[in-house]
XYZ file of C-alpha atoms in Angstrom:
522
model
C -161.430 -82.210 108.859
C -161.480 -81.126 112.498
C -159.068 -78.438 113.556
C -157.938 -76.967 116.837
C -160.100 -73.910 116.256
C -163.268 -75.797 115.334
C -164.073 -77.978 118.264
C -167.256 -79.161 119.891
C -168.847 -79.303 123.300
C -167.343 -79.672 126.739
C -168.602 -80.417 130.159
C -167.058 -80.715 133.558
C -165.915 -84.292 133.868
C -166.857 -84.781 137.487
C -170.429 -83.754 136.890
C -172.451 -84.419 133.759
C -175.749 -82.947 132.844
C -176.464 -86.559 132.166
C -176.213 -88.594 135.368
C -174.748 -91.904 134.269
C -176.978 -94.662 135.499
C -174.758 -97.435 134.251
C -171.247 -97.332 132.890
C -169.619 -100.495 131.658
C -170.407 -102.899 134.465
C -169.239 -105.715 132.228
C -165.675 -104.477 132.101
C -164.690 -107.098 129.551
C -167.427 -106.193 127.050
C -166.063 -105.254 123.640
C -168.485 -102.395 123.041
C -167.609 -100.760 126.364
C -163.890 -101.296 125.783
C -164.038 -99.758 122.292
C -165.891 -96.723 123.638
C -163.398 -96.131 126.457
C -160.348 -96.663 124.243
C -161.712 -94.397 121.511
C -162.295 -91.570 123.967
C -158.914 -91.972 125.678
C -157.006 -92.155 122.389
C -158.713 -89.140 120.805
C -158.070 -87.060 123.918
C -154.377 -87.999 123.778
C -153.939 -87.099 120.094
C -156.367 -84.188 119.801
C -154.827 -81.193 117.968
C -155.803 -78.819 120.777
C -153.202 -80.509 122.982
C -150.513 -79.428 120.510
C -151.284 -75.710 120.284
C -147.674 -74.876 121.163
C -146.313 -76.935 118.270
C -146.079 -76.066 114.603
C -148.940 -76.205 112.119
C -147.693 -79.450 110.546
C -148.078 -81.366 113.808
C -151.590 -80.031 114.413
C -152.607 -80.839 110.855
C -151.378 -84.430 111.193
C -153.313 -84.810 114.442
C -156.497 -83.415 112.891
C -156.173 -85.748 109.905
C -155.784 -88.749 112.197
C -158.790 -87.780 114.342
C -161.037 -87.520 111.281
C -159.743 -90.727 109.683
C -160.020 -92.733 112.894
C -163.561 -91.504 113.528
C -164.596 -92.561 110.027
C -162.863 -95.925 110.363
C -164.487 -96.772 113.698
C -167.909 -96.009 112.248
C -167.557 -98.713 109.591
C -169.601 -101.900 109.482
C -166.812 -104.260 110.601
C -166.021 -102.150 113.672
C -169.664 -101.993 114.726
C -170.052 -105.729 114.195
C -166.915 -106.362 116.255
C -168.315 -104.261 119.113
C -171.714 -105.940 118.940
C -170.335 -109.481 118.945
C -170.058 -109.497 122.742
C -173.645 -108.360 123.215
C -175.556 -110.657 120.893
C -176.816 -114.031 121.879
C -175.089 -117.086 120.572
C -176.134 -117.815 117.034
C -178.040 -114.577 116.585
C -177.283 -112.674 113.418
C -176.675 -108.949 113.680
C -177.668 -106.559 110.944
C -175.931 -103.226 111.446
C -177.727 -100.321 109.783
C -174.909 -98.149 108.528
C -173.462 -96.525 105.459
C -170.931 -98.114 103.071
C -167.295 -97.900 104.020
C -165.467 -94.745 103.038
C -162.149 -95.020 101.263
C -159.247 -93.860 103.420
C -156.882 -91.291 101.956
C -153.841 -93.161 103.288
C -152.823 -96.571 104.615
C -150.599 -95.367 107.458
C -151.299 -92.261 109.512
C -148.448 -90.615 111.461
C -149.286 -88.905 114.735
C -147.683 -87.555 117.891
C -148.207 -88.516 121.533
C -147.195 -86.370 124.495
C -145.378 -88.095 127.344
C -145.659 -87.357 131.063
C -142.471 -85.282 130.930
C -143.905 -83.051 128.191
C -141.883 -84.529 125.326
C -143.684 -85.778 122.225
C -143.025 -88.977 120.301
C -143.935 -89.693 116.692
C -145.832 -92.919 115.987
C -147.994 -94.296 113.197
C -151.108 -96.424 112.916
C -152.407 -98.671 110.142
C -156.104 -97.930 109.668
C -156.496 -99.971 106.486
C -156.335 -103.249 108.410
C -159.411 -105.436 108.004
C -159.079 -106.672 111.591
C -160.543 -104.192 114.128
C -158.723 -106.019 116.930
C -155.375 -105.148 115.331
C -156.266 -101.451 115.028
C -157.437 -101.354 118.640
C -154.212 -103.015 119.756
C -152.162 -100.310 118.019
C -154.244 -97.586 119.672
C -153.955 -99.163 123.127
C -150.203 -99.690 122.850
C -149.545 -96.092 121.828
C -151.201 -94.631 124.970
C -150.404 -97.469 127.419
C -154.040 -98.585 127.554
C -155.036 -102.198 128.387
C -155.157 -104.460 125.361
C -158.531 -105.478 123.831
C -160.328 -108.363 125.577
C -160.012 -111.685 123.734
C -163.587 -112.627 124.592
C -166.517 -111.122 126.496
C -166.504 -111.576 130.248
C -169.828 -111.999 132.002
C -170.601 -109.578 134.784
C -171.400 -110.960 138.239
C -174.679 -109.042 138.164
C -175.944 -111.179 135.307
C -175.190 -114.479 137.012
C -177.728 -114.188 139.793
C -180.496 -111.808 140.755
C -180.658 -111.313 144.539
C -184.329 -110.363 144.532
C -187.431 -110.458 142.381
C -187.401 -107.606 139.882
C -191.002 -108.257 138.990
C -192.292 -107.051 142.338
C -191.323 -103.501 141.398
C -193.432 -103.972 138.303
C -196.291 -105.323 140.409
C -196.142 -102.442 142.895
C -196.275 -99.923 140.065
C -199.190 -101.827 138.537
C -201.102 -101.617 141.791
C -200.290 -97.928 142.060
C -201.464 -97.138 138.549
C -204.568 -99.292 138.890
C -204.052 -101.275 135.697
C -202.823 -104.750 134.908
C -199.285 -105.124 133.650
C -199.921 -108.372 131.834
C -197.435 -110.503 129.890
C -193.745 -111.199 130.296
C -192.063 -107.983 131.404
C -195.195 -106.309 132.660
C -194.480 -102.675 131.899
C -196.383 -101.674 128.783
C -197.089 -98.467 126.961
C -200.671 -97.463 126.216
C -202.249 -99.551 123.483
C -204.125 -96.687 121.799
C -202.288 -94.527 119.270
C -202.434 -90.839 120.101
C -201.494 -88.237 117.464
C -198.090 -87.772 119.114
C -197.377 -91.465 119.650
C -195.335 -91.693 116.454
C -192.909 -89.171 117.980
C -192.406 -91.572 120.897
C -191.910 -94.597 118.645
C -188.234 -95.507 119.043
C -188.029 -97.703 115.946
C -189.695 -95.069 113.768
C -187.268 -92.456 115.091
C -184.218 -94.627 114.401
C -185.344 -95.389 110.847
C -185.465 -91.672 110.076
C -182.254 -90.702 111.890
C -179.098 -89.622 110.077
C -176.334 -91.674 111.701
C -173.692 -89.376 110.223
C -175.193 -86.711 112.464
C -174.754 -88.997 115.476
C -171.108 -89.609 114.629
C -170.509 -85.876 114.247
C -172.019 -85.160 117.657
C -169.888 -87.832 119.276
C -166.780 -86.396 117.695
C -167.778 -82.881 118.723
C -168.002 -84.001 122.330
C -164.468 -85.410 122.096
C -163.227 -82.156 120.543
C -164.865 -80.136 123.293
C -163.487 -82.272 126.093
C -160.020 -81.684 124.688
C -160.682 -77.935 124.482
C -161.798 -77.919 128.117
C -158.692 -79.847 129.125
C -156.421 -77.302 127.443
C -158.217 -74.346 129.057
C -158.220 -75.990 132.472
C -154.498 -76.686 132.296
C -153.720 -73.161 131.106
C -155.411 -71.481 134.089
C -154.969 -74.413 136.508
C -158.689 -74.512 137.343
C -159.858 -77.507 139.331
C -162.660 -77.951 136.768
C -164.590 -76.131 134.055
C -168.389 -76.379 134.020
C -170.556 -75.266 131.113
C -173.389 -77.741 131.526
C -176.001 -75.177 132.513
C -175.719 -73.119 129.332
C -177.646 -75.482 127.095
C -175.420 -74.490 124.192
C -174.567 -76.637 121.227
C -171.244 -78.430 121.150
C -169.588 -76.159 118.617
C -170.698 -72.932 120.314
C -169.418 -73.945 123.721
C -166.127 -75.180 122.298
C -165.524 -71.889 120.509
C -166.093 -70.161 123.833
C -163.422 -72.345 125.438
C -161.019 -71.674 122.579
C -161.451 -67.943 123.225
C -160.578 -68.541 126.857
C -157.382 -70.382 125.951
C -156.392 -67.661 123.484
C -156.973 -65.066 126.199
C -154.472 -66.813 128.453
C -151.896 -67.046 125.681
C -152.114 -63.309 124.968
C -152.718 -61.741 128.407
C -151.439 -64.185 131.023
C -148.908 -61.571 132.199
C -151.781 -59.318 133.351
C -153.178 -61.946 135.730
C -152.271 -61.632 139.420
C -151.973 -65.381 140.015
C -150.328 -68.080 137.960
C -152.605 -70.825 139.240
C -156.338 -70.463 139.945
C -156.484 -73.772 141.798
C -158.673 -74.685 143.720
C -161.166 -72.355 142.001
C -163.641 -73.922 139.581
C -164.742 -72.024 136.479
C -168.486 -71.805 135.838
C -169.709 -70.521 132.477
C -173.200 -69.171 133.071
C -175.556 -66.610 131.547
C -177.508 -66.266 134.810
C -177.444 -63.086 136.841
C -175.127 -63.335 139.826
C -174.025 -60.956 142.569
C -170.537 -62.346 143.106
C -168.210 -63.285 140.294
C -165.729 -64.776 142.757
C -167.189 -66.931 145.525
C -164.630 -67.868 148.179
C -167.129 -70.147 149.919
C -167.984 -72.447 146.997
C -164.742 -71.867 145.095
C -166.614 -70.858 141.934
C -165.399 -68.209 139.508
C -168.221 -67.140 137.182
C -167.824 -65.871 133.639
C -170.616 -64.827 131.296
C -169.972 -66.481 127.904
C -171.578 -63.508 126.138
C -168.989 -61.100 127.573
C -165.970 -59.935 125.619
C -162.497 -61.315 126.191
C -161.424 -58.071 127.881
C -164.372 -58.330 130.275
C -163.267 -61.867 131.091
C -159.764 -60.574 131.706
C -161.117 -57.979 134.132
C -162.886 -60.685 136.150
C -159.921 -63.059 136.113
C -157.620 -60.239 137.264
C -159.719 -59.885 140.438
C -158.415 -63.225 141.707
C -155.439 -62.661 144.008
C -153.338 -64.766 146.336
C -155.559 -63.539 149.191
C -158.616 -64.920 147.367
C -156.983 -68.329 147.103
C -155.987 -68.254 150.788
C -159.527 -67.269 151.861
C -160.990 -70.118 149.831
C -158.596 -72.648 151.335
C -159.309 -71.305 154.821
C -163.079 -71.522 154.328
C -162.783 -75.086 153.081
C -160.628 -76.126 156.030
C -163.108 -74.595 158.460
C -166.006 -76.286 156.666
C -164.317 -79.691 156.861
C -163.794 -79.279 160.613
C -167.421 -78.295 161.157
C -168.694 -81.183 159.014
C -166.681 -83.665 161.075
C -167.987 -82.190 164.344
C -171.615 -82.363 163.196
C -171.177 -85.871 161.822
C -169.561 -87.062 165.045
C -172.375 -85.596 167.160
C -175.304 -86.764 165.020
C -173.843 -89.877 163.426
C -174.961 -88.650 160.008
C -173.017 -86.612 157.466
C -174.407 -83.210 156.415
C -174.418 -82.246 152.729
C -175.469 -79.067 150.921
C -178.830 -79.094 149.156
C -179.491 -77.539 145.749
C -181.417 -74.555 147.135
C -178.865 -73.650 149.821
C -176.293 -70.995 148.954
C -172.653 -71.855 149.783
C -172.300 -68.993 152.271
C -175.574 -69.955 153.976
C -174.350 -73.554 154.208
C -171.040 -72.478 155.779
C -172.823 -70.274 158.329
C -175.281 -73.059 159.189
C -172.575 -75.638 159.877
C -170.528 -73.119 161.850
C -173.539 -72.405 164.053
C -174.307 -76.125 164.540
C -170.674 -76.826 165.452
C -170.801 -74.009 168.027
C -174.001 -75.471 169.521
C -172.380 -78.898 169.733
C -169.304 -77.528 171.504
C -171.501 -75.589 173.934
C -173.613 -78.681 174.690
C -170.491 -80.763 175.214
C -169.183 -78.255 177.751
C -172.464 -78.149 179.650
C -173.293 -81.862 179.529
C -170.672 -84.064 177.829
C -172.317 -86.664 175.606
C -171.383 -88.934 172.748
C -173.253 -89.437 169.526
C -176.972 -88.828 169.455
C -179.006 -91.754 170.716
C -181.395 -91.075 167.854
C -178.781 -91.837 165.189
C -180.357 -94.095 162.513
C -178.697 -97.419 161.816
C -178.820 -96.610 158.091
C -175.177 -95.759 157.461
C -175.891 -94.372 153.972
C -178.353 -91.700 155.115
C -177.340 -88.038 154.833
C -178.538 -84.792 156.367
C -179.406 -82.462 153.480
C -179.230 -78.756 154.345
C -181.619 -76.752 152.162
C -182.297 -73.025 152.131
C -184.216 -71.716 155.136
C -186.766 -70.177 152.756
C -187.451 -73.447 150.932
C -187.516 -75.803 153.920
C -189.454 -74.680 156.998
C -189.551 -78.004 158.836
C -187.638 -81.266 158.763
C -188.808 -84.022 156.446
C -187.755 -87.346 154.951
C -187.019 -87.995 151.294
C -187.889 -91.157 149.425
C -184.193 -92.092 149.250
C -183.969 -92.165 153.070
C -182.147 -88.836 153.496
C -183.225 -86.279 156.105
C -183.914 -82.702 154.948
C -183.780 -79.633 157.194
C -183.594 -75.900 156.611
C -180.419 -73.919 157.161
C -182.091 -72.107 160.050
C -182.894 -75.287 162.012
C -181.099 -75.558 165.345
C -179.424 -78.675 166.744
C -182.472 -79.613 168.800
C -184.740 -79.433 165.755
C -182.379 -81.625 163.733
C -182.282 -84.268 166.457
C -186.071 -84.168 166.627
C -186.298 -84.746 162.850
C -183.886 -87.683 163.018
C -185.798 -89.222 165.907
C -189.139 -88.831 164.140
C -188.085 -90.411 160.840
C -185.247 -92.761 161.861
C -187.145 -96.042 161.416
C -188.797 -94.966 158.158
C -185.439 -93.782 156.817
C -184.031 -97.297 157.065
C -186.954 -98.764 155.126
C -186.899 -96.024 152.477
C -183.153 -96.438 151.971
C -183.520 -100.207 151.597
C -186.234 -99.866 148.944
C -184.275 -97.184 147.095
C -181.140 -99.349 147.071
C -183.088 -102.327 145.719
C -184.552 -100.206 142.939
C -181.120 -98.880 142.021
C -179.762 -102.411 141.905
C -182.700 -103.432 139.724
C -181.899 -100.549 137.367
C -178.269 -101.694 137.152
C -179.300 -105.242 136.303
C -181.826 -104.230 133.644
C -179.447 -101.665 132.153
C -176.789 -104.348 131.819
C -179.311 -106.622 130.119
C -180.116 -103.863 127.644
C -176.402 -103.356 126.991
C -176.048 -107.054 126.166
C -179.327 -107.409 124.273
C -179.037 -104.329 122.052
C -175.258 -103.802 122.017
C -175.458 -100.293 123.497
C -172.466 -98.734 125.248
C -174.257 -97.302 128.268
C -177.650 -96.332 129.671
C -177.973 -92.807 131.091
C -180.499 -91.111 133.335
C -181.203 -87.686 131.795
C -182.004 -85.108 134.456
C -182.954 -85.218 138.128
C -186.662 -85.746 137.430
C -186.230 -89.325 136.192
C -186.920 -91.680 139.091
C -185.882 -95.298 139.475
C -189.497 -96.309 138.785
C -189.350 -94.396 135.497
C -186.103 -96.126 134.577
C -187.562 -99.546 135.339
C -190.697 -98.839 133.316
C -188.732 -97.741 130.256
C -186.246 -100.622 130.385
C -188.981 -103.226 130.921
C -190.731 -101.788 127.877
C -187.607 -102.193 125.717
C -186.903 -105.732 126.900
C -190.564 -106.713 126.525
C -190.679 -106.146 122.762
C -191.111 -109.122 120.456
C -188.102 -110.886 118.963
C -188.456 -109.349 115.499
C -188.591 -105.788 116.796
C -185.701 -106.394 119.201
C -183.533 -107.674 116.356
C -184.379 -104.627 114.268
C -183.666 -102.278 117.171
C -180.344 -104.031 117.795
C -179.247 -103.207 114.264
C -179.727 -99.499 114.924
C -178.659 -99.300 118.580
C -175.425 -101.293 118.410
C -172.532 -99.034 119.339
C -174.812 -96.199 120.502
C -175.707 -94.819 123.942
C -179.210 -94.542 125.364
C -180.491 -91.712 127.542
C -183.791 -92.012 129.406
C -185.656 -88.711 129.872
C -188.849 -87.758 131.675
C -192.318 -88.584 130.409
C -193.568 -86.015 127.934
C -190.342 -85.722 125.953
C -190.002 -87.011 122.404
C -187.311 -89.274 120.994
C -184.348 -87.125 119.994
C -180.556 -86.999 119.830
C -178.547 -85.796 122.794
C -175.729 -83.334 122.388
C -173.202 -86.141 122.863
C -174.821 -88.269 120.142
C -176.791 -90.456 122.539
C -180.313 -91.548 121.640
C -182.681 -89.983 124.176
C -186.029 -91.681 124.723
C -188.881 -90.780 127.108
C -189.939 -93.150 129.865
C -193.231 -93.741 128.031
C -191.674 -94.536 124.663
C -193.372 -97.089 122.449
């Protein structure tokens, strides 16, 4: 039984270590609806949201969370979710465990309203109709009711371009024939490690109870992060860079919430907004960064050490952060107006270096306007989606063009150098951006096909190193399997999430319970 003190993993909601390639494009799909409703409902009733109430309330909430998780993992629920993804007349065999007997027919629970008051409700989990259970869940949290039938997505009705030409271009690049229907194929020979890249073999030897536990741990952790964020009024909490397990990170967040409950009177501010909390074990010079708005805590530190860092935040710190952000916004608008392209911070550029760079560019623009008034740069590319990426001066010595059509310059580049870079790569930027957009659209279309074909909830891109070409190769490989293997895969993948990782990885489970496969899976 889950409890408020034993919760799983959390991540900052606005940024995931997994970059979602496709969410539920088919908004009417049952599998996507069930996933969204399950997450929303569990976050509303999670026991961590009722820490200020008595033990009886928290125990009822924990009992409901466990019972609902078990109920939604049963065969009839998975079949209900998969019914919108299977083809007409196709039989679905869900590989799952026998149904567990519920300890009760009706489960009471509490829901918190917008005004802070709580209301007691109940839900019948012994119903044999999943639609009825979902309707009760949706009604209790004011969520849209379940869809009566699947609704086709506009992306699946027509394909605006030929997807196969991406396959052909990759074939030409690799110097081998794609052959057959979908073109992308894995190597025919069996290497010693090929069995570890065999998706079907991996699924046959996977404990699906472990997957369900990881999914539930992620829900627990998200609730723990929500409670901690509300307690300190952080704009967000980010623990994605730790690489910790769900339970370890959630315990860390529970410690943070307990610290606020016991020592909030020792803090110099009641609200840390707009600071963002970053949990990181890396070495850092500044715990409080008024340029990026990041407050850093080492998860290995003691609670009293955390308190010492949190007590360093004052009203002056908040005012400096707001002032720096206002100045940055003004400088960004000036640079964008002069160049016709919006600057953004690169990964290697420090926040302070980025602020100084834009301040210097804005000063150059104002000086040029005084000496010789001029409008936007005549070298502005017609690609409205292009961006000017500012990287560290040590990592970027000269301007260049990325494959996505964005311009890259170092933080030490002056206004003249930036205009020279834009003028040199303007025409190529338009072509690169067009190709990149077509590949992204192709990924969306194929990901939606996989969601329908295999009944999966979503398809994720795991990490920055996975390119659109890698995504296309992996998804073509899945869709190109024979009918028998696709049917068998559908039985295992229905109701799950897929993550696509870089070549060289092995099939494994993600921390959120998703099934992670390499781009060269077999």
